[in-house]
Coordinates of C-alpha atoms in Angstrom, one line a residue:
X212 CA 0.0 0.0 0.0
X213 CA 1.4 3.7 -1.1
X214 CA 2.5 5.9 1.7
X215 CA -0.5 8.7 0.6
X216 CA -3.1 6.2 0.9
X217 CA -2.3 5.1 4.7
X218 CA -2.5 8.6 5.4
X219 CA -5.6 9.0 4.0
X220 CA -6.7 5.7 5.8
X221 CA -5.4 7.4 9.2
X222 CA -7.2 10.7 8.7
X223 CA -10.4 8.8 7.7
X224 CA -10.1 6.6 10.9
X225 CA -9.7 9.7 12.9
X226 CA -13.2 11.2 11.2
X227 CA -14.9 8.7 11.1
X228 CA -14.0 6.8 13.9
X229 CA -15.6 2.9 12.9
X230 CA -13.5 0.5 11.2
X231 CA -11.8 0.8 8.1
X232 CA -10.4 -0.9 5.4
X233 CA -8.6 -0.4 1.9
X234 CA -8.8 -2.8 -1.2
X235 CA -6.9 -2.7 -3.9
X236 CA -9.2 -3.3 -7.5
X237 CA -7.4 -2.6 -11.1
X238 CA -5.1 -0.4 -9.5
X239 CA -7.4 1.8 -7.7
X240 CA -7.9 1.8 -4.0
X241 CA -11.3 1.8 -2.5
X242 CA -12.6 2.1 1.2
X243 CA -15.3 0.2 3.2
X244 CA -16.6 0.3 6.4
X245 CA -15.5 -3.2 8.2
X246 CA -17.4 -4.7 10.8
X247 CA -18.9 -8.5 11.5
X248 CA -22.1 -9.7 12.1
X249 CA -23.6 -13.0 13.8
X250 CA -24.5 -16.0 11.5
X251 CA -27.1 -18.0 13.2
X252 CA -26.2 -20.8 10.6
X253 CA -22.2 -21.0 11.7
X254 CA -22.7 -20.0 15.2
X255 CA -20.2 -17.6 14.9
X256 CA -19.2 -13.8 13.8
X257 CA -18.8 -13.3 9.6
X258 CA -17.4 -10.3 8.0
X259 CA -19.3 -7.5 6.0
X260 CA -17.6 -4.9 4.5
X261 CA -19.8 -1.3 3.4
X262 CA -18.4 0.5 0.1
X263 CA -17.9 3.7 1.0
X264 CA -16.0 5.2 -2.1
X265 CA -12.9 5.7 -3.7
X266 CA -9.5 6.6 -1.9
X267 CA -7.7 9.7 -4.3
X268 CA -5.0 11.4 -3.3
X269 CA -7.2 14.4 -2.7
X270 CA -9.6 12.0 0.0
X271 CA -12.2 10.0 -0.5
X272 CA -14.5 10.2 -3.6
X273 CA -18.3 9.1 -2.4
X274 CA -20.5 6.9 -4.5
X275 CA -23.7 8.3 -4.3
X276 CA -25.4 5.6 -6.4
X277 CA -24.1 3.1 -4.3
X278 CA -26.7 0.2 -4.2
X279 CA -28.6 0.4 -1.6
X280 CA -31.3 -2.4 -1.8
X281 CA -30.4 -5.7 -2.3
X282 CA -31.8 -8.8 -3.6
X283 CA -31.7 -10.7 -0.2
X284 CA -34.6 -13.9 -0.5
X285 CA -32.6 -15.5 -3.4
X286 CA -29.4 -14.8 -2.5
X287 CA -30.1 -16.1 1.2
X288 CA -31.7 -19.5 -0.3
X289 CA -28.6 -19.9 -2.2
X290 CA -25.7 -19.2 0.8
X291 CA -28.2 -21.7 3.2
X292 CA -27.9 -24.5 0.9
X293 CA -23.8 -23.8 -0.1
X294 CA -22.4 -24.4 3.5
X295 CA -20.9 -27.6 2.1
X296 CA -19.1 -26.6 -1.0
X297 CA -18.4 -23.2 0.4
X298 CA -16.1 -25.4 2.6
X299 CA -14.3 -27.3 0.0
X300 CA -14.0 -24.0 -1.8
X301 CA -12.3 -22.2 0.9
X302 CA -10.0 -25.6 1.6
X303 CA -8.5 -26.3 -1.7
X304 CA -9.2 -22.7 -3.3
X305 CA -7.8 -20.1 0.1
X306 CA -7.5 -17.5 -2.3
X307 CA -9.9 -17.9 -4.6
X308 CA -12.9 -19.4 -3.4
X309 CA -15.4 -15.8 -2.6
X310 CA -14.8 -15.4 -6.8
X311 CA -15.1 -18.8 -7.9
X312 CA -18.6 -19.1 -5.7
X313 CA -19.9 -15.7 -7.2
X314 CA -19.2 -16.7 -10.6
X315 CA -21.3 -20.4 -9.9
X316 CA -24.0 -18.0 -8.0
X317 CA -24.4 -15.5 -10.9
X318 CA -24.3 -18.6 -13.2
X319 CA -27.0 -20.5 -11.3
X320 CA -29.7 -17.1 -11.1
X321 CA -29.4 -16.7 -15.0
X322 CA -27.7 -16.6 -18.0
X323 CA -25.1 -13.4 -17.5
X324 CA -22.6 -12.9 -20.1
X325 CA -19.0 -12.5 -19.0
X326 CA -18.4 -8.9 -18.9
X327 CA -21.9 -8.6 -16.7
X328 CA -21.2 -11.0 -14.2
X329 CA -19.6 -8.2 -11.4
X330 CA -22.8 -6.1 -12.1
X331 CA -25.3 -8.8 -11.3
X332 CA -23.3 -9.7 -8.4
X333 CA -23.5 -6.8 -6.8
X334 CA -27.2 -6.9 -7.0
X335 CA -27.1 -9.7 -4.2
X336 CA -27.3 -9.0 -0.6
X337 CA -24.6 -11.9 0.3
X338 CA -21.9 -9.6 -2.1
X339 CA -21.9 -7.8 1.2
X340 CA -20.3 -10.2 2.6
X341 CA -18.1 -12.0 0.3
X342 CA -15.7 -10.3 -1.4
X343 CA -15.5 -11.5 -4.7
X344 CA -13.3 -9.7 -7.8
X345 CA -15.4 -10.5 -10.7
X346 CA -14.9 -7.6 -13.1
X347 CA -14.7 -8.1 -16.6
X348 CA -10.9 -7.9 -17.0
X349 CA -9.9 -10.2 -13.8
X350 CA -12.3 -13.3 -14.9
X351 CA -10.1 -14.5 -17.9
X352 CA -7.0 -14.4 -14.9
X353 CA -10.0 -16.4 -12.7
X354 CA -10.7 -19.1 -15.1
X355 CA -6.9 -20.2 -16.2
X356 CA -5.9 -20.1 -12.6
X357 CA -8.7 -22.4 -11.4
X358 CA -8.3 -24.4 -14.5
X359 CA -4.8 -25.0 -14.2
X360 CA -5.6 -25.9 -10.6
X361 CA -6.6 -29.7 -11.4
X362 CA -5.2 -31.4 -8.4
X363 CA -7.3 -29.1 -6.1
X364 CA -10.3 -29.9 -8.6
X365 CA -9.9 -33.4 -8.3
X366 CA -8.9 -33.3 -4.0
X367 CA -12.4 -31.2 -3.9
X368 CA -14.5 -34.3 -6.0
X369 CA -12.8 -36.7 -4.0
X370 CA -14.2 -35.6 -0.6
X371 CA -18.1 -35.3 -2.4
X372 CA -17.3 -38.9 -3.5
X373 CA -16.4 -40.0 -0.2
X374 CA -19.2 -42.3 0.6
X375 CA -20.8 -42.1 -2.8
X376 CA -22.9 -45.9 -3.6
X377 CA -24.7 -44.9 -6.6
X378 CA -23.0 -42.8 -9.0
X379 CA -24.8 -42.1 -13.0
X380 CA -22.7 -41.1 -15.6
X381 CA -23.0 -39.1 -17.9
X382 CA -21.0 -37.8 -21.6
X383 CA -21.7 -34.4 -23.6
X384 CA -19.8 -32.5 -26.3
X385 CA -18.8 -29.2 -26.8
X386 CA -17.8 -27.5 -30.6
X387 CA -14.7 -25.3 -30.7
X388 CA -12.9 -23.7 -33.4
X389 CA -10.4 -22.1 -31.5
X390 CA -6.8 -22.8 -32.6
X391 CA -5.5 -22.5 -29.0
X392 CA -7.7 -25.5 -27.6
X393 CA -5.8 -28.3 -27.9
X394 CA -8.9 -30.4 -26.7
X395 CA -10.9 -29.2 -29.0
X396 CA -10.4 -32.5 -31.4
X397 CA -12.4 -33.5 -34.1
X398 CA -14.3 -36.5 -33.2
X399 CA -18.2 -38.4 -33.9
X400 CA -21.0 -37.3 -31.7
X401 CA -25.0 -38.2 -31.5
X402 CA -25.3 -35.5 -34.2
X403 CA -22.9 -37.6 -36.6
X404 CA -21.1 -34.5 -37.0
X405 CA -17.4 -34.5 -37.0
X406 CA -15.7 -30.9 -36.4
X407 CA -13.7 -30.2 -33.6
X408 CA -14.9 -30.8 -30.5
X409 CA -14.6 -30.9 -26.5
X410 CA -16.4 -33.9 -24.1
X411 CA -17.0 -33.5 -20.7
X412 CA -17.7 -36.0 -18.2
X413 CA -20.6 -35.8 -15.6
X414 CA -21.1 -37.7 -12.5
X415 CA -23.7 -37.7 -10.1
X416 CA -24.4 -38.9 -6.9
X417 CA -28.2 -40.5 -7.3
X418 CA -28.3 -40.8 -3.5
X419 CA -28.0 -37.7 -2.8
X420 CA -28.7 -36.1 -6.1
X421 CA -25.6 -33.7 -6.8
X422 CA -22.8 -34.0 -9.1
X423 CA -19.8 -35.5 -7.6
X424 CA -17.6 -35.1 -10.6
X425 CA -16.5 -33.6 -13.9
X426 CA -13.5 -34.2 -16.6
X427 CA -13.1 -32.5 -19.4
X428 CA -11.6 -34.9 -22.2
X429 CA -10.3 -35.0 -26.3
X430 CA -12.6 -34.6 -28.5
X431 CA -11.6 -38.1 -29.9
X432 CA -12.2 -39.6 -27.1
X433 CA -15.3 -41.7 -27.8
X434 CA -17.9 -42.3 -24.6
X435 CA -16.6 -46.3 -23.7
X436 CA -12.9 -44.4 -24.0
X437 CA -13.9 -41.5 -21.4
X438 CA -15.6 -43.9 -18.6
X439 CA -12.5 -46.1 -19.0
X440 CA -10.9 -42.7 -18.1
X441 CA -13.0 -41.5 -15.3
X442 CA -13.0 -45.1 -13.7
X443 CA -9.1 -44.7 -13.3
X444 CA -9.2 -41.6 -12.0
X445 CA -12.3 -42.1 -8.9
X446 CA -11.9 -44.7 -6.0
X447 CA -15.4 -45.9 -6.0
X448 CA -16.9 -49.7 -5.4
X449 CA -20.5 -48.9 -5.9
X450 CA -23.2 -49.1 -8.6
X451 CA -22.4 -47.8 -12.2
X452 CA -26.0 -46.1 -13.6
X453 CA -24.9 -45.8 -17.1
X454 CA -27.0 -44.0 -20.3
X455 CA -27.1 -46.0 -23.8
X456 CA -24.0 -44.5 -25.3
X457 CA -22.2 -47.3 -23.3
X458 CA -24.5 -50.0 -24.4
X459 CA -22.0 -52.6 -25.0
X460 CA -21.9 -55.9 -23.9
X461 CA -17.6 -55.7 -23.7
X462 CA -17.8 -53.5 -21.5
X463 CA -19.7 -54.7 -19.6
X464 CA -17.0 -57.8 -18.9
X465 CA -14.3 -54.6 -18.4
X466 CA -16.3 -52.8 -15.3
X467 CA -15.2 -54.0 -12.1
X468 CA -18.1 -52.1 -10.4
X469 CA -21.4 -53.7 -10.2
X470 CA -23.8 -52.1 -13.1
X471 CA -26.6 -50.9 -14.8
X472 CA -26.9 -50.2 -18.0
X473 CA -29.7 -49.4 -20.4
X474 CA -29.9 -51.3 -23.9
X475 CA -30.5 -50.0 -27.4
X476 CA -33.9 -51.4 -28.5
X477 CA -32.6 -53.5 -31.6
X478 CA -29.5 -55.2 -29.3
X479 CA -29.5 -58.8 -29.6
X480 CA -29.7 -60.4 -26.5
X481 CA -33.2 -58.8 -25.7
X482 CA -35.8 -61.1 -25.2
X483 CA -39.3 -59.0 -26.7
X484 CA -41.3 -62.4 -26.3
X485 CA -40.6 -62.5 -22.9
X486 CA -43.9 -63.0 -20.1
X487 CA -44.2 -60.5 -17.9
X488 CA -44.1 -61.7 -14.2
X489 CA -44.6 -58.6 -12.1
X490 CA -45.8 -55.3 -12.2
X491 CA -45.6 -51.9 -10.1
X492 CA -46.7 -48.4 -10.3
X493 CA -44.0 -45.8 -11.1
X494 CA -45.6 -41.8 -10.7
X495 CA -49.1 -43.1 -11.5
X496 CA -47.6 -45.3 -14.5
X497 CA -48.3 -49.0 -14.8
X498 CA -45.1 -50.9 -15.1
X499 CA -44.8 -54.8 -16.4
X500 CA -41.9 -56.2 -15.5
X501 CA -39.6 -59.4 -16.2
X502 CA -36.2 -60.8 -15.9
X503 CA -33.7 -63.7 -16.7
X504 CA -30.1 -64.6 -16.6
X505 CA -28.0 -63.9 -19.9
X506 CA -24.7 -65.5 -19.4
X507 CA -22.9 -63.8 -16.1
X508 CA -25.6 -61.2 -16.2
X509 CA -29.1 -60.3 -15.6
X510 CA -31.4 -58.8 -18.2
X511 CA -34.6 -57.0 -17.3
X512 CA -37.1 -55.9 -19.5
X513 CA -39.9 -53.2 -18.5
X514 CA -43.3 -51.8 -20.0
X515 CA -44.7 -48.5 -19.6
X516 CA -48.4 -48.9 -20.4
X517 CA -48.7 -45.3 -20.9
X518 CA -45.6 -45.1 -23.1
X519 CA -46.5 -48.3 -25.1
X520 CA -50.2 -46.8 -25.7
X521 CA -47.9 -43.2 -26.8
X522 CA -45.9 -45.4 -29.3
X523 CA -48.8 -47.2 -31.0
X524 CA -50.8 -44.1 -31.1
X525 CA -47.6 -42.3 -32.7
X526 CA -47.0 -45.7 -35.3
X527 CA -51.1 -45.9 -36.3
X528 CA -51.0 -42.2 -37.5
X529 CA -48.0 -42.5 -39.4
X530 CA -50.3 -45.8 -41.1
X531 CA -53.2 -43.3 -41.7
X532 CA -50.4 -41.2 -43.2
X533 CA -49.6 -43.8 -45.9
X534 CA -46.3 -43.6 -43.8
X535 CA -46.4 -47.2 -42.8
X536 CA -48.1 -50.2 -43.1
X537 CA -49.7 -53.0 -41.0
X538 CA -47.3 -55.5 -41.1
X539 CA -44.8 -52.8 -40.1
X540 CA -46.9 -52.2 -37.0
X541 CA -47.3 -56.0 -36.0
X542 CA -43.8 -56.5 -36.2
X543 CA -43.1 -53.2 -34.5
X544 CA -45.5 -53.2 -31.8
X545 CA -43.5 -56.1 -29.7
X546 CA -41.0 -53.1 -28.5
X547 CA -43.6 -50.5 -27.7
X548 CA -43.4 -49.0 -24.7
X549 CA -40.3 -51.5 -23.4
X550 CA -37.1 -50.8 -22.0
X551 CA -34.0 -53.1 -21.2
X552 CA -31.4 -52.8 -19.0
X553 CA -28.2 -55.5 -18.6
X554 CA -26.9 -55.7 -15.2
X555 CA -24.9 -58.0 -12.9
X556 CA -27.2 -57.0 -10.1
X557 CA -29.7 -59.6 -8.8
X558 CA -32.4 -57.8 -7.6
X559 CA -36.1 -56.2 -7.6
X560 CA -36.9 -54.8 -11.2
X561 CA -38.4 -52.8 -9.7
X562 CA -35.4 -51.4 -7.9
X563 CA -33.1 -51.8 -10.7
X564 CA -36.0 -49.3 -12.7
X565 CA -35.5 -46.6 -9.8
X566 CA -32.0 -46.5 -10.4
X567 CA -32.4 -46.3 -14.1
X568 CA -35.4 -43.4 -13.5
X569 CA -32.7 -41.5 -10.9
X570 CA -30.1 -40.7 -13.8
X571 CA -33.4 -39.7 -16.2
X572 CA -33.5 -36.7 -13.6
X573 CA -30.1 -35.5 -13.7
X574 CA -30.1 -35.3 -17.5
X575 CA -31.8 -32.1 -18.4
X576 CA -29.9 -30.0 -16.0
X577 CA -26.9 -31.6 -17.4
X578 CA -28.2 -30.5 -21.7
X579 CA -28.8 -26.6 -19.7
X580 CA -24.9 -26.6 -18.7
X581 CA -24.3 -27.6 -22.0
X582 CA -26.3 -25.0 -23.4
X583 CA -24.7 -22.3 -21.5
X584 CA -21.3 -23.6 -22.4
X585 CA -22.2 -23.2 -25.9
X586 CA -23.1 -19.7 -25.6
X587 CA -19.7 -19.2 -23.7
X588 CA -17.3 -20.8 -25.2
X589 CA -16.1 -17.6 -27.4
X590 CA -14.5 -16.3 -23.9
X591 CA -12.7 -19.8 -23.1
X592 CA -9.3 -18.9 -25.1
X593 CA -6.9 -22.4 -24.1
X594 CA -7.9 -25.6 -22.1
X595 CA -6.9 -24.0 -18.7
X596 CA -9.5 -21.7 -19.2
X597 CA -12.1 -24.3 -20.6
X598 CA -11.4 -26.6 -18.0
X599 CA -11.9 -23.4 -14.9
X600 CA -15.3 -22.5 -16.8
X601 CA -16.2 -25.9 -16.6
X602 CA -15.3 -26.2 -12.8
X603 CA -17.3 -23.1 -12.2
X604 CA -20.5 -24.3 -14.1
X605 CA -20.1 -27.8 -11.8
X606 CA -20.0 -25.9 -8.7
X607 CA -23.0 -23.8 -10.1
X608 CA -25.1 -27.1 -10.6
X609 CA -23.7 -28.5 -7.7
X610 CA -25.8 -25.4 -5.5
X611 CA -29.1 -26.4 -8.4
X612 CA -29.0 -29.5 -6.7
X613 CA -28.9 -28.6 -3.2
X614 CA -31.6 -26.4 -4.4
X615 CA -33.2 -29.4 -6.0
X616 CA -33.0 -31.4 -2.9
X617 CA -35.0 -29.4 -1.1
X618 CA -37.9 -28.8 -3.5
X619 CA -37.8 -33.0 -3.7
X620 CA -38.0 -33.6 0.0
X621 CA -41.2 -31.2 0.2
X622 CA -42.8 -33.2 -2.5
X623 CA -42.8 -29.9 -5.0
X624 CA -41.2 -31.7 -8.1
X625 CA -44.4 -31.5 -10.0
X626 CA -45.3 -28.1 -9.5
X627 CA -41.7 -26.0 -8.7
X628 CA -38.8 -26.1 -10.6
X629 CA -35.4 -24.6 -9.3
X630 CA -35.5 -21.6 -11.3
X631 CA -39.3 -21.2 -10.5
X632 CA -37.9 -21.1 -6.7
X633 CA -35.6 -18.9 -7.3
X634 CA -37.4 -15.7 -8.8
X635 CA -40.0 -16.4 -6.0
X636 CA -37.7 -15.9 -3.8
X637 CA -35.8 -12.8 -5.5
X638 CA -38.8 -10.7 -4.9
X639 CA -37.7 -10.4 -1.8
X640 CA -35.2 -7.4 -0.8
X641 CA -33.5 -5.8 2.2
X642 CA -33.0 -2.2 1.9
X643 CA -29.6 -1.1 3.2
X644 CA -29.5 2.5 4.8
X645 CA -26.8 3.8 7.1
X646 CA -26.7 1.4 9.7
X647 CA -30.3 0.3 9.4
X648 CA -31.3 -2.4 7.6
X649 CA -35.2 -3.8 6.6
X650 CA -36.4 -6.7 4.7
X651 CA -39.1 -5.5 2.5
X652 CA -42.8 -7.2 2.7
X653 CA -42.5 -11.1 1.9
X654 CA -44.8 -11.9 -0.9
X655 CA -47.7 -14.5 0.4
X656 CA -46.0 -17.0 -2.7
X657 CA -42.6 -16.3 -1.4
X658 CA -43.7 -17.0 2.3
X659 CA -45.7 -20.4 1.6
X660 CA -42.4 -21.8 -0.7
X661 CA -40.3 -20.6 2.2
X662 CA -42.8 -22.4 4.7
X663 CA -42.9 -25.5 2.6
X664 CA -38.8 -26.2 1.9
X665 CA -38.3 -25.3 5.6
X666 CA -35.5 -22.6 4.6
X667 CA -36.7 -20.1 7.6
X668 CA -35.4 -17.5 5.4
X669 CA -38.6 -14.5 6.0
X670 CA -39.4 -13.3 9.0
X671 CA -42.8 -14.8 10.5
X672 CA -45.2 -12.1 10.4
X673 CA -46.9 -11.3 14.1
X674 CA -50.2 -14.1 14.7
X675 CA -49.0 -16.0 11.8

């Protein structure tokens, strides 16, 4: 710190006579007001700094459009349910953890382009309180240091994989053109397009519902290729939920781990003739079920009645269409509605169906990371940087899951999504003036969600 700016500290300590403290931001210094306040959650004192304006040489410049109301219901839901990985941030990131949290928090509220993500930020009542550098020009810095950072990465999936039983796996891709990805290699995807491109591995925890992991691999690397991969790389003995793309039969003798894993409809070694000996209901859905041994394995077969009545509806049009004929049906109709899954699990079908139901879940929030990257990727200039921007958008999901959880538990799948949750919640705000600060009046929606996921975020209004 420059000798002028202590002495403007000093004679600012002297007026003011509270706490001070100077920060140092693209070579400008700026003062705030320093003080702690009691977390109820931590049991303990947490620090909040107050922007008060910037230190010149000629004293202190005031920002008189400093915000002054916050978005608090949001940004509370969001720091109550980030305890845990806050944690793990702080133990293998020290010095980067408030920044790589507000980037996954701005990430998670909505889609905020790069240079935007500081100004949302301070929007949110817990930016009082973390002190996060995510201007425009320091993010780039950000997202090569964190990215570079792959043993503390893979130290941090380690401890959520701890006592992980069930994990689902998942493979997407990525397109790049960029000369200075090296990653970014040309290889087939479902699209059956071959330019260059980056795959990232996913997986989750279908116990507890939260992603545990995430790799970033070659494009050449093909999806049996990548689990190989990610199999060397975790120390897990539990059950393998796997998704088509590894529907192979080889592989199958290659996992040590026991296994489930969902067939393509025309593989050979499914039975369609198969009687049914037991059924269950699955979310108001009939479900026929069967099973038999197929070498060292177990195959099961399942029918959705409402899915099989979906897929002949679908087929008879397409007859009415002149699209297909009769015979086409009667030879089709035997898959309808069926699903198979190989396994070297002996157990319920009805079980092995919940497992293969769990990873259903995780796969559309897995397609809207994927969409975001897409939209990103011109800012990710070299695989340090890919690989921190991928980081950051697993810790981001990570917090939509802990948000998920919650909305699950309460029964609320049906009728609130994560993001629905969220704006509810938003439209709450604490006004900030002086030393005073109010919560504005609690919406009756945003109460009863509040009420009903048991955050205890609003204060209980008087005879309520």
């Amino acid at each position: 710190m420059e000798e002028w700016v202590k002495d403007v500290l000093q004679e600012e300590k002297r007026k003011r006579k509270i706490p001070l403290e100077v920060k140092r931001l693209n070579g400008n210094y700026y003062l705030y007001h320093s003080t702690t306040k009691y977390d109820k959650e931590k049991h303990g004192a947490r620090k909040v700094s107050d922007y008060i304006g910037r230190i010149t040489e000629n004293g202190i410049v005031s920002n008189d459009n400093s915000r002054s109301v916050y978005e608090y219901g949001n940004s509370e839901l969001i720091y109550s349910v980030s305890k845990d990985i806050i944690k793990l941030l702080k133990k293998y990131f020290p010095d980067t953890w408030e920044s790589i949290y507000a980037m996954s928090v701005v990430r998670l509220i909505s889609y905020t382009p790069m240079k935007s993500i500081k100004e949302r930020w301070d929007k949110l009542y817990m930016s009082r309180y973390i002190n996060a550098h995510v201007s425009p020009n320091t993010l780039t810095d950000l997202l090569i240091e964190t990215g570079s950072d792959i043993s503390s990465q893979y130290d941090l999936f380690n401890d959520l994989m701890h006592d992980s039983m069930k994990l689902a796996f998942d493979l997407s891709s990525i397109f790049s053109r960029s000369e200075n990805i090296n990653m970014a290699e040309k290889g087939h995807n479902h699209e059956h397009e071959y330019i260059p491109q980056i795959n990232i591995a996913m997986v989750f925890d279908l116990d507890y519902y939260k992603p545990v992991f995430l790799k970033s691999l070659d494009g050449s690397v093909r999806d049996i290729k990548s689990l190989r991969k990610v199999l060397e790389e975790i120390n897990f003995n539990g059950v393998l939920v796997m998704d088509r793309g590894f529907a192979s039969y080889s592989l199958a003798d290659e996992i040590n781990n026991k296994f489930i894993m969902p067939l393509r409809r025309n593989n050979k070694i499914i039975d369609y003739n198969a009687i049914f000996k037991s059924s269950f209901m699955y979310r108001d859905r009939g479900i026929l079920c069967t099973s038999y041994k197929y070498g060292k394995y177990y195959v099961y077969i399942f029918q959705d009645q409402l899915l099989m009545s979906e897929e002949a509806n679908t087929f008879i049009s397409l007859i009415a269409d002149n699209k297909k004929s009769q015979d086409d049906y009667n030879s089709a109709s035997k898959v309808f509605g069926k699903i198979a899954i190989l396994s070297n699990i002996d157990d319920k079908p009805e079980n092995i169906y919940l497992m293969y139901k769990q990873r259903e879940e995780i796969e559309q929030s897995f397609d809207a990371m994927k969409n975001e990257l897409e939209n990103d990727k011109s800012y990710l200039s070299n695989d340090d940087s890919i690989r921190g921007y991928f980081f950051i958008s697993f810790v981001s999901l990570y917090i939509y899951y802990s948000i998920f959880v919650l909305i699950r538990a309460a029964g609320l799948t049906d009728k609130l999504s994560v993001k629905d949750a969220l704006l509810k919640y938003s439209r709450v705000y604490r006004i900030v003036h002086n030393s005073k600060e109010i919560i504005s009046e609690v919406p009756a929606s945003s109460e009863r969600i509040d009420e009903q996921l048991g955050t205890n975020i609003f204060p209980k209004k008087l005879g309520s």
